[in-house]
């Protein structure tokens, strides 16, 4: 609440604070810690703290019977702390502290359950995130020539040609952290973590770090032409995520693909230059995505840790509060009128229709919208409207604890009732949007068409799945083979290079010659000296020195 009120004051007075704290000064080298306090950072911190506090309250009940629950809560607090460092940092050094910390703690949380699947998923996650860290480190090295790492002032003291490479590296780091093509494969694998972790990761911390960094640097990005390529990447990622969600039956992975789709949606509007719209949708997405994961966690808990939506059904009767919240979050994801994301998503949709773009972007944008509606209706149908399955009938527990309900209630109320409030707060200066009536109602028409299409073709698609099962397994479910490429090509080669360098350098000829070889050489020398001093050789050496001294004395 304190951060939110301070953010309101900074919006009202239109101010920001740039704070530098100098640790030490040595030979013209200043070691500084820099903070950027403006309305954007304070608003985002307030949302992160609100969501994370509710998730921690939820975790007290959800992870209560876990043997390592205290370690889990400690790792979650580290996660929030590193995200806080990242949000308030306008400096690449301090950003790397939060950026690298997020990757490290996410690895610890993904492998929390300590089985083979968790370890393989955690390895893919941490290596692809390390790739993003590598891009940040390279941009830091490039900026080393210019006397400052403060990227917020980067435009004033760096040449245009050098600026292009620095901004390109930062963009690649953001794509890696926000899981855009070709770095998308780690996002569904990170679902091996506990559900509260997924809720925090996908709403307001790890996945949103890349888009937040892009929002901060967007005024500089708009000077360069590679945003057109970023627009193509975001369109393809949004399309791919929607297709994967249609063919997926794991509930948490469907929500993960929806996160991937919404991240691409944010990148898309960011490429068109609307920074405030993107940030507004980022906040609204954090609200409903955290609620989506928390309600899905209760459903999974009640289904005896089963995540297959084909084995669920009729949950609105068994778990009414949780089922209602889950349905509200899916309606908010679709941009249903008067929910929180309607005010941002509908605005972005109308602005996109006003842009002078080609048919490629319009097709992928509108078809991805349709896919979003389609997989949301599909999840509602499987979870709420289908009949009870036998598995359901035997295993349902009907467990809704007061901690779980209280933790979801506050964010749910904000998600349902406060969308208009945040819109008037952020957009006190509106762009004029002029569209024909048919374009104004296009999103509603796509929604009704997707409902009709789902109920008309659901059985047909389900039967077709068996006919194209091989194609489905190796193309749609594998994220257009990105999973295969990242694991079998990139990851295996990366590990092979590591094993080869270990063999060559640490346990190879360098180890033999430098470490073992030197030890062997000194050992031989010590044995030789010992032979001299412990045997009769010392007599001959003493005689030789005496002869040498006598010759030297007489010559002198």
Coordinates of C-alpha atoms in Angstrom, one line a residue:
X1 CA 0.0 0.0 0.0
X2 CA 2.9 2.4 0.8
X3 CA 4.5 1.8 -2.6
X4 CA 1.2 2.2 -4.4
X5 CA 0.4 5.5 -2.6
X6 CA 3.9 6.8 -3.4
X7 CA 3.4 5.8 -7.0
X8 CA 0.1 7.8 -7.1
X9 CA 1.9 10.8 -5.7
X10 CA 4.7 10.6 -8.3
X11 CA 2.0 10.3 -11.1
X12 CA 0.2 13.3 -9.7
X13 CA 3.4 15.5 -9.4
X14 CA 5.0 14.0 -12.5
X15 CA 8.4 13.4 -10.8
X16 CA 11.0 10.7 -10.5
X17 CA 14.0 10.3 -8.2
X18 CA 17.4 9.1 -9.3
X19 CA 19.5 8.0 -6.3
X20 CA 23.2 7.1 -6.3
X21 CA 24.9 5.6 -3.3
X22 CA 28.7 5.4 -3.6
X23 CA 30.2 2.4 -1.8
X24 CA 33.8 3.5 -2.3
X25 CA 36.0 5.7 -4.5
X26 CA 39.5 4.4 -5.5
X27 CA 41.8 5.9 -8.2
X28 CA 39.0 7.6 -10.1
X29 CA 36.9 4.4 -10.0
X30 CA 33.5 4.9 -8.4
X31 CA 31.6 1.9 -7.2
X32 CA 27.9 3.0 -7.1
X33 CA 24.6 1.5 -6.4
X34 CA 21.9 3.4 -8.4
X35 CA 18.1 3.4 -7.8
X36 CA 15.4 4.7 -10.1
X37 CA 12.3 5.6 -8.2
X38 CA 9.4 6.7 -10.5
X39 CA 5.7 5.8 -10.8
X40 CA 6.3 2.8 -13.0
X41 CA 8.8 1.1 -10.7
X42 CA 6.7 1.8 -7.6
X43 CA 3.5 0.6 -9.2
X44 CA 5.1 -2.6 -10.4
X45 CA 6.7 -3.2 -6.9
X46 CA 3.3 -2.7 -5.2
X47 CA 1.8 -5.3 -7.6
X48 CA 4.7 -7.7 -7.1
X49 CA 4.4 -7.4 -3.3
X50 CA 0.6 -7.8 -3.3
X51 CA 0.7 -10.9 -5.4
X52 CA 3.7 -12.4 -3.7
X53 CA 2.2 -11.9 -0.2
X54 CA -1.0 -13.6 -1.2
X55 CA 1.0 -16.5 -2.8
X56 CA 3.0 -16.9 0.4
X57 CA -0.2 -17.0 2.4
X58 CA -1.5 -19.6 0.0
X59 CA 1.8 -21.6 0.3
X60 CA 1.4 -21.8 4.0
X61 CA -1.5 -24.1 3.4
X62 CA -0.6 -25.6 0.1
X63 CA 3.0 -26.7 1.1
X64 CA 2.1 -27.4 4.7
X65 CA 2.6 -31.1 4.5
X66 CA 5.8 -30.9 2.5
X67 CA 9.0 -31.9 4.3
X68 CA 11.0 -29.0 2.9
X69 CA 8.3 -26.3 3.3
X70 CA 10.7 -23.9 5.2
X71 CA 13.3 -24.1 2.4
X72 CA 10.5 -23.4 -0.1
X73 CA 9.4 -20.2 1.7
X74 CA 13.0 -19.0 2.0
X75 CA 13.6 -19.5 -1.8
X76 CA 10.3 -17.7 -2.6
X77 CA 11.5 -14.7 -0.5
X78 CA 14.8 -14.7 -2.3
X79 CA 12.9 -14.7 -5.6
X80 CA 10.9 -11.6 -4.6
X81 CA 14.0 -9.9 -3.3
X82 CA 15.9 -10.3 -6.6
X83 CA 12.9 -9.1 -8.6
X84 CA 12.8 -6.0 -6.4
X85 CA 16.5 -5.4 -7.2
X86 CA 15.7 -5.7 -10.9
X87 CA 12.7 -3.3 -10.9
X88 CA 14.4 -0.4 -9.2
X89 CA 17.7 -0.6 -11.1
X90 CA 18.6 1.7 -14.0
X91 CA 22.2 0.3 -13.9
X92 CA 23.3 -2.8 -15.8
X93 CA 25.5 -4.0 -12.9
X94 CA 22.6 -3.9 -10.4
X95 CA 20.2 -5.3 -13.0
X96 CA 22.6 -8.3 -13.5
X97 CA 22.3 -8.9 -9.7
X98 CA 18.6 -9.3 -9.9
X99 CA 18.6 -10.9 -13.4
X100 CA 21.1 -13.6 -12.5
X101 CA 19.5 -14.1 -9.0
X102 CA 16.1 -14.8 -10.7
X103 CA 17.7 -17.5 -12.9
X104 CA 19.5 -19.1 -10.0
X105 CA 16.5 -19.2 -7.6
X106 CA 14.2 -20.4 -10.4
X107 CA 16.5 -23.4 -11.0
X108 CA 16.4 -24.2 -7.3
X109 CA 12.6 -24.0 -7.3
X110 CA 12.1 -26.0 -10.5
X111 CA 14.2 -28.9 -9.1
X112 CA 12.4 -28.6 -5.8
X113 CA 10.6 -32.0 -6.0
X114 CA 14.0 -33.7 -6.8
X115 CA 13.0 -36.2 -9.5
X116 CA 14.4 -36.9 -12.9
X117 CA 11.8 -34.8 -14.8
X118 CA 12.4 -31.9 -12.4
X119 CA 16.2 -32.1 -12.9
X120 CA 16.0 -32.2 -16.7
X121 CA 13.5 -29.3 -16.8
X122 CA 15.6 -27.3 -14.3
X123 CA 18.7 -27.8 -16.5
X124 CA 17.0 -26.5 -19.6
X125 CA 15.6 -23.5 -17.7
X126 CA 18.9 -22.5 -16.1
X127 CA 21.0 -22.9 -19.2
X128 CA 18.6 -20.9 -21.4
X129 CA 18.4 -18.2 -18.7
X130 CA 22.2 -18.2 -18.5
X131 CA 22.2 -17.4 -22.2
X132 CA 20.2 -14.3 -21.3
X133 CA 22.7 -13.4 -18.6
X134 CA 25.5 -13.8 -21.2
X135 CA 23.8 -11.2 -23.4
X136 CA 23.6 -8.8 -20.5
X137 CA 27.3 -9.4 -19.6
X138 CA 28.3 -8.7 -23.2
X139 CA 26.3 -5.4 -23.3
X140 CA 28.1 -4.5 -20.0
X141 CA 31.5 -5.2 -21.5
X142 CA 30.6 -3.0 -24.6
X143 CA 29.4 -0.2 -22.3
X144 CA 32.7 -0.4 -20.4
X145 CA 34.1 2.0 -23.0
X146 CA 31.7 4.8 -22.2
X147 CA 32.2 5.5 -18.5
X148 CA 28.8 4.5 -17.1
X149 CA 26.5 1.5 -16.9
X150 CA 23.4 3.6 -16.4
X151 CA 21.2 2.5 -19.3
X152 CA 18.6 5.1 -18.5
X153 CA 21.0 7.8 -19.7
X154 CA 22.5 5.6 -22.5
X155 CA 21.2 7.8 -25.3
X156 CA 23.1 10.9 -24.2
X157 CA 26.7 9.7 -24.2
X158 CA 27.0 6.7 -26.6
X159 CA 27.5 7.0 -30.4
X160 CA 24.6 5.8 -32.5
X161 CA 26.6 2.9 -34.2
X162 CA 27.8 1.5 -30.8
X163 CA 24.3 2.0 -29.3
X164 CA 22.9 -0.4 -32.0
X165 CA 24.9 -3.3 -30.7
X166 CA 24.3 -2.6 -27.0
X167 CA 20.5 -2.4 -27.6
X168 CA 20.5 -5.5 -29.8
X169 CA 22.2 -7.5 -27.0
X170 CA 19.7 -6.2 -24.4
X171 CA 16.9 -7.1 -26.7
X172 CA 18.2 -10.7 -27.1
X173 CA 18.5 -10.9 -23.3
X174 CA 14.8 -9.8 -23.0
X175 CA 13.7 -12.4 -25.6
X176 CA 15.5 -15.1 -23.6
X177 CA 14.0 -14.2 -20.3
X178 CA 10.5 -13.7 -21.7
X179 CA 10.7 -17.0 -23.7
X180 CA 10.1 -15.8 -27.2
X181 CA 11.1 -17.8 -30.3
X182 CA 13.7 -19.4 -30.4
X183 CA 14.1 -19.5 -26.6
X184 CA 10.5 -20.6 -25.8
X185 CA 11.1 -24.2 -24.8
X186 CA 12.0 -23.6 -21.1
X187 CA 8.7 -22.0 -20.2
X188 CA 6.4 -25.1 -20.2
X189 CA 9.3 -27.2 -18.7
X190 CA 9.4 -24.8 -15.7
X191 CA 5.9 -26.2 -14.8
X192 CA 7.8 -28.9 -12.9
X193 CA 8.0 -26.5 -10.0
X194 CA 5.3 -26.3 -7.3
X195 CA 2.1 -24.4 -8.3
X196 CA 2.8 -21.3 -6.1
X197 CA 6.1 -20.9 -7.8
X198 CA 4.4 -21.1 -11.2
X199 CA 2.0 -18.5 -10.1
X200 CA 4.7 -16.1 -9.0
X201 CA 7.0 -16.8 -12.1
X202 CA 4.2 -16.4 -14.7
X203 CA 2.5 -13.4 -13.2
X204 CA 5.0 -10.8 -12.0
X205 CA 8.6 -12.0 -11.7
X206 CA 10.8 -14.2 -14.0
X207 CA 8.9 -14.1 -17.3
X208 CA 7.9 -10.4 -17.0
X209 CA 11.6 -9.3 -16.3
X210 CA 12.4 -9.3 -20.0
X211 CA 9.3 -7.2 -21.0
X212 CA 9.9 -4.8 -18.1
X213 CA 13.5 -4.2 -19.3
X214 CA 12.2 -3.6 -22.8
X215 CA 9.6 -1.1 -21.5
X216 CA 12.4 0.8 -19.7
X217 CA 14.5 1.1 -22.8
X218 CA 11.7 1.5 -25.3
X219 CA 12.3 5.1 -26.2
X220 CA 15.8 4.1 -27.4
X221 CA 14.5 0.9 -29.2
X222 CA 12.1 3.0 -31.3
X223 CA 15.1 4.6 -33.1
X224 CA 16.2 1.3 -34.7
X225 CA 14.6 -0.8 -37.4
X226 CA 15.0 -4.2 -35.9
X227 CA 11.7 -3.7 -34.0
X228 CA 10.1 -4.9 -37.2
X229 CA 11.9 -8.3 -36.8
X230 CA 10.8 -8.3 -33.2
X231 CA 7.2 -7.8 -34.3
X232 CA 7.5 -10.9 -36.6
X233 CA 9.0 -12.9 -33.7
X234 CA 6.2 -11.9 -31.3
X235 CA 3.5 -12.7 -33.9
X236 CA 4.9 -16.2 -34.5
X237 CA 5.3 -16.9 -30.8
X238 CA 1.7 -15.8 -30.1
X239 CA 0.5 -18.1 -32.9
X240 CA 2.6 -21.0 -31.8
X241 CA 1.6 -20.7 -28.1
X242 CA -2.1 -20.7 -29.1
X243 CA -1.8 -23.8 -31.2
X244 CA 0.1 -25.7 -28.5
X245 CA -2.5 -24.8 -25.9
X246 CA -5.3 -26.3 -28.1
X247 CA -3.5 -29.7 -28.4
X248 CA -2.4 -29.8 -24.7
X249 CA -4.1 -31.7 -21.9
X250 CA -1.9 -30.8 -19.0
X251 CA -3.7 -27.9 -17.1
X252 CA -0.5 -26.2 -15.9
X253 CA 1.0 -26.3 -19.4
X254 CA -2.1 -24.8 -21.0
X255 CA -1.8 -21.9 -18.6
X256 CA 2.0 -21.7 -19.4
X257 CA 1.2 -21.5 -23.1
X258 CA -1.3 -18.7 -22.4
X259 CA 1.4 -16.8 -20.5
X260 CA 3.7 -17.2 -23.5
X261 CA 0.9 -15.9 -25.8
X262 CA 0.3 -12.9 -23.6
X263 CA 4.0 -12.1 -23.4
X264 CA 4.1 -12.0 -27.2
X265 CA 1.0 -9.8 -27.1
X266 CA 2.9 -7.3 -24.9
X267 CA 6.0 -7.4 -27.2
X268 CA 3.7 -6.8 -30.2
X269 CA 2.1 -3.7 -28.8
X270 CA 5.5 -2.5 -27.5
X271 CA 6.9 -2.7 -31.1
X272 CA 4.2 -0.3 -32.1
X273 CA 5.5 2.2 -29.6
X274 CA 2.7 2.2 -27.0
X275 CA 4.7 1.9 -23.8
X276 CA 1.9 2.9 -21.3
X277 CA -0.5 0.4 -22.8
X278 CA 2.0 -2.4 -22.6
X279 CA 2.8 -1.6 -18.9
X280 CA -0.9 -1.4 -18.1
X281 CA -1.6 -4.8 -19.6
X282 CA 1.5 -6.1 -17.8
X283 CA -0.1 -5.2 -14.4
X284 CA -3.5 -6.5 -15.3
X285 CA -2.0 -9.8 -16.6
X286 CA -0.1 -10.2 -13.3
X287 CA -3.4 -10.1 -11.5
X288 CA -5.5 -12.6 -13.4
X289 CA -2.5 -14.9 -14.2
X290 CA -1.6 -15.3 -10.5
X291 CA -5.3 -16.1 -9.7
X292 CA -5.4 -18.6 -12.6
X293 CA -2.5 -20.6 -11.2
X294 CA -3.7 -20.4 -7.6
X295 CA -7.2 -21.7 -8.5
X296 CA -5.6 -24.4 -10.8
X297 CA -3.4 -25.4 -7.8
X298 CA -6.5 -26.0 -5.7
X299 CA -8.1 -28.0 -8.5
X300 CA -4.9 -30.1 -8.8
X301 CA -4.7 -30.6 -5.1
X302 CA -8.3 -31.8 -4.9
X303 CA -7.7 -34.2 -7.9
X304 CA -5.0 -36.0 -6.0
X305 CA -2.2 -34.2 -7.9
X306 CA -3.7 -35.0 -11.3
X307 CA -3.2 -32.4 -14.0
X308 CA -5.0 -34.0 -17.0
X309 CA -8.1 -32.0 -17.8
X310 CA -9.7 -35.1 -19.4
X311 CA -10.0 -36.6 -15.9
X312 CA -11.7 -33.6 -14.5
X313 CA -15.3 -32.4 -14.9
X314 CA -18.1 -30.9 -13.0
X315 CA -15.8 -29.0 -10.7
X316 CA -18.2 -26.0 -10.4
X317 CA -20.5 -28.3 -8.3
X318 CA -17.7 -29.7 -6.1
X319 CA -15.5 -26.6 -5.7
X320 CA -17.8 -23.6 -6.4
X321 CA -15.6 -20.7 -5.2
X322 CA -12.5 -22.0 -6.9
X323 CA -14.3 -22.9 -10.1
X324 CA -15.9 -19.5 -10.3
X325 CA -12.6 -17.7 -9.8
X326 CA -11.0 -19.8 -12.4
X327 CA -13.8 -19.0 -14.9
X328 CA -13.4 -15.3 -14.1
X329 CA -9.7 -15.4 -14.8
X330 CA -10.3 -17.1 -18.1
X331 CA -12.9 -14.5 -19.0
X332 CA -10.4 -11.8 -18.0
X333 CA -7.8 -13.5 -20.2
X334 CA -10.2 -13.3 -23.2
X335 CA -10.8 -9.6 -22.5
X336 CA -14.5 -10.1 -21.5
X337 CA -16.3 -6.7 -21.0
X338 CA -15.7 -4.9 -17.7
X339 CA -13.1 -7.3 -16.3
X340 CA -9.6 -5.9 -15.6
X341 CA -7.9 -6.8 -18.9
X342 CA -10.9 -5.6 -21.0
X343 CA -9.8 -2.0 -20.5
X344 CA -6.3 -2.8 -21.7
X345 CA -6.8 -5.6 -24.2
X346 CA -9.7 -4.0 -26.0
X347 CA -7.8 -0.7 -26.2
X348 CA -4.7 -2.5 -27.6
X349 CA -6.9 -4.4 -30.1
X350 CA -8.5 -1.2 -31.4
X351 CA -5.1 0.6 -31.6
X352 CA -3.7 -2.4 -33.6
X353 CA -6.5 -2.2 -36.1
X354 CA -5.7 1.5 -36.6
X355 CA -2.0 0.8 -37.5
X356 CA -0.7 0.7 -41.0
X357 CA 0.4 -2.9 -41.0
X358 CA 0.4 -5.6 -43.7
X359 CA -1.8 -8.7 -44.0
X360 CA 0.8 -11.0 -42.4
X361 CA 0.5 -9.2 -39.0
X362 CA -3.2 -8.8 -39.2
X363 CA -3.7 -12.5 -39.9
X364 CA -1.5 -13.7 -37.1
X365 CA -2.9 -11.2 -34.7
X366 CA -6.5 -12.0 -35.3
X367 CA -6.0 -15.7 -35.5
X368 CA -4.0 -15.7 -32.3
X369 CA -6.9 -13.8 -30.7
X370 CA -9.2 -16.5 -31.9
X371 CA -6.9 -19.2 -30.5
X372 CA -6.9 -17.5 -27.1
X373 CA -10.7 -17.6 -27.0
X374 CA -10.7 -21.2 -28.2
X375 CA -8.4 -22.7 -25.6
X376 CA -10.1 -20.7 -22.8
X377 CA -13.5 -22.1 -23.8
X378 CA -11.9 -25.5 -24.1
X379 CA -10.6 -25.4 -20.5
X380 CA -14.0 -24.1 -19.2
X381 CA -15.7 -26.9 -21.0
X382 CA -13.4 -29.7 -19.8
X383 CA -13.3 -28.4 -16.1
X384 CA -16.8 -27.1 -15.5
X385 CA -19.2 -28.4 -18.1
X386 CA -18.2 -32.0 -18.7
X387 CA -19.7 -34.9 -16.7
X388 CA -17.9 -36.4 -13.8
X389 CA -15.3 -39.0 -14.8
X390 CA -14.9 -42.2 -12.8
X391 CA -11.5 -40.9 -11.6
X392 CA -13.2 -37.7 -10.4
X393 CA -15.9 -39.6 -8.6
X394 CA -13.5 -41.7 -6.6
X395 CA -10.7 -39.3 -5.8
X396 CA -12.3 -35.9 -5.3
X397 CA -11.6 -34.5 -1.8
X398 CA -13.7 -31.2 -1.8
X399 CA -11.1 -29.3 0.0
X400 CA -11.2 -25.5 0.1
X401 CA -9.3 -24.2 3.1
X402 CA -9.9 -20.7 4.5
X403 CA -6.2 -19.7 3.9
X404 CA -6.5 -20.7 0.2
X405 CA -9.8 -18.7 -0.1
X406 CA -8.6 -15.6 1.7
X407 CA -5.4 -15.5 -0.3
X408 CA -7.4 -15.5 -3.5
X409 CA -10.2 -13.2 -2.5
X410 CA -8.3 -9.9 -2.4
X411 CA -6.7 -10.2 -5.8
X412 CA -9.9 -11.5 -7.3
X413 CA -11.8 -8.4 -6.1
X414 CA -9.1 -6.1 -7.6
X415 CA -9.2 -8.2 -10.8
X416 CA -13.0 -7.9 -11.2
X417 CA -13.7 -4.4 -10.0
X418 CA -10.6 -2.2 -10.3
X419 CA -9.8 -2.3 -14.1
X420 CA -11.5 1.0 -14.9
X421 CA -9.8 2.7 -11.9
X422 CA -6.3 1.7 -13.2
X423 CA -7.2 2.7 -16.7
X424 CA -8.2 6.3 -15.7
X425 CA -5.1 6.4 -13.4
X426 CA -2.6 5.7 -16.2
X427 CA -4.3 7.1 -19.3
X428 CA -5.2 10.6 -18.3
X429 CA -4.2 11.7 -21.8
X430 CA -5.9 9.5 -24.4
X431 CA -5.1 8.9 -28.0
X432 CA -8.0 9.4 -30.3
X433 CA -9.2 6.1 -31.8
X434 CA -11.4 6.3 -34.8
X435 CA -12.8 3.0 -36.1
X436 CA -15.9 1.8 -38.0
X437 CA -18.6 0.0 -36.0
X438 CA -17.7 -3.4 -37.6
X439 CA -14.1 -3.0 -36.3
X440 CA -15.3 -1.9 -32.8
X441 CA -17.3 -5.1 -32.4
X442 CA -14.8 -7.4 -34.1
X443 CA -13.4 -8.8 -30.8
X444 CA -16.9 -9.7 -29.6
X445 CA -17.6 -11.3 -32.9
X446 CA -14.4 -13.4 -32.7
X447 CA -15.4 -14.5 -29.2
X448 CA -18.8 -15.7 -30.3
X449 CA -17.4 -17.3 -33.4
X450 CA -14.8 -19.2 -31.3
X451 CA -17.6 -20.5 -29.0
X452 CA -19.6 -21.7 -32.0
X453 CA -16.5 -23.2 -33.6
X454 CA -15.5 -25.1 -30.4
X455 CA -18.8 -26.7 -29.8
X456 CA -19.2 -27.5 -33.5
X457 CA -15.7 -29.0 -34.1
X458 CA -14.6 -30.3 -30.7
X459 CA -15.5 -33.9 -31.3
X460 CA -14.1 -33.7 -34.8
X461 CA -10.8 -32.3 -33.5
X462 CA -10.7 -35.0 -30.8
X463 CA -11.1 -37.8 -33.4
X464 CA -8.7 -36.2 -35.7
X465 CA -6.1 -36.1 -33.0
X466 CA -5.6 -39.9 -33.3
X467 CA -5.3 -39.6 -37.1
X468 CA -2.5 -37.0 -36.8
X469 CA -1.1 -38.2 -33.5
X470 CA 2.5 -38.6 -34.8
X471 CA 2.4 -35.2 -36.4
X472 CA 0.9 -33.7 -33.3
X473 CA 3.5 -35.2 -31.0
X474 CA 6.5 -34.2 -33.0
X475 CA 5.2 -30.8 -34.1
X476 CA 2.5 -29.1 -32.0
X477 CA 3.3 -30.7 -28.6
X478 CA 7.0 -30.1 -29.1
X479 CA 6.5 -26.4 -29.8
X480 CA 7.3 -26.6 -33.5
X481 CA 10.3 -28.8 -32.5
X482 CA 11.9 -26.0 -30.4
X483 CA 12.0 -28.4 -27.5
X484 CA 13.9 -30.9 -29.6
X485 CA 16.3 -28.3 -30.9
X486 CA 17.0 -26.7 -27.5
X487 CA 17.5 -30.0 -25.7
X488 CA 19.0 -32.3 -28.3
X489 CA 20.9 -29.7 -30.3
X490 CA 21.8 -26.8 -28.1
X491 CA 21.8 -28.3 -24.6
X492 CA 23.5 -31.6 -25.5
X493 CA 26.2 -29.7 -27.5
X494 CA 26.6 -27.2 -24.7
X495 CA 27.1 -30.0 -22.2
X496 CA 29.4 -31.9 -24.6
X497 CA 31.6 -28.8 -25.0
X498 CA 31.7 -28.5 -21.2
X499 CA 32.7 -32.1 -20.8
X500 CA 35.3 -31.8 -23.6
X501 CA 36.9 -28.7 -21.9
X502 CA 36.8 -30.4 -18.5
X503 CA 38.6 -33.4 -20.1
X504 CA 41.1 -31.2 -21.9
X505 CA 41.9 -28.6 -19.4
X506 CA 41.1 -29.7 -15.8
X507 CA 41.7 -33.4 -16.1
X508 CA 43.8 -33.4 -19.4
X509 CA 47.3 -32.4 -20.5
X510 CA 47.2 -29.1 -18.7
X511 CA 46.3 -30.8 -15.5
X512 CA 49.1 -33.4 -16.1
X513 CA 51.8 -30.9 -17.1
X514 CA 51.0 -28.0 -14.8
X515 CA 49.7 -29.7 -11.7
X516 CA 50.8 -33.3 -11.7
X517 CA 53.8 -32.6 -13.9
X518 CA 55.1 -29.9 -11.6
X519 CA 54.6 -32.0 -8.6
X520 CA 56.4 -35.0 -10.3
X521 CA 59.3 -32.7 -11.2
X522 CA 59.7 -31.2 -7.7
X523 CA 59.4 -34.7 -6.2
X524 CA 62.3 -35.9 -8.5
X525 CA 64.4 -32.9 -7.6
X526 CA 63.8 -33.5 -3.8
X527 CA 64.8 -37.2 -4.3
X528 CA 68.0 -36.1 -6.2
X529 CA 69.0 -33.6 -3.4
X530 CA 68.3 -36.2 -0.7
X531 CA 70.5 -38.7 -2.6
X532 CA 73.3 -36.1 -2.6
X533 CA 73.1 -35.3 1.0
X534 CA 72.3 -38.7 2.4
X535 CA 74.9 -40.7 0.4
X536 CA 78.7 -40.5 -0.3
X537 CA 78.1 -38.0 -3.1
X538 CA 78.3 -35.2 -0.4
X539 CA 82.0 -36.1 0.2
X540 CA 82.8 -35.6 -3.5
X541 CA 80.9 -32.3 -3.6
X542 CA 82.7 -31.1 -0.5
X543 CA 86.1 -32.1 -2.0
X544 CA 85.1 -30.3 -5.3
X545 CA 84.2 -27.1 -3.4
X546 CA 87.5 -27.3 -1.4
X547 CA 89.5 -27.7 -4.6
X548 CA 87.6 -24.8 -6.2
X549 CA 88.3 -22.5 -3.1
X550 CA 92.0 -23.4 -3.1
X551 CA 92.4 -22.7 -6.9
X552 CA 90.5 -19.4 -6.4
X553 CA 92.6 -18.4 -3.4
X554 CA 96.0 -19.1 -5.1
X555 CA 95.0 -17.3 -8.3
X556 CA 93.9 -14.3 -6.2

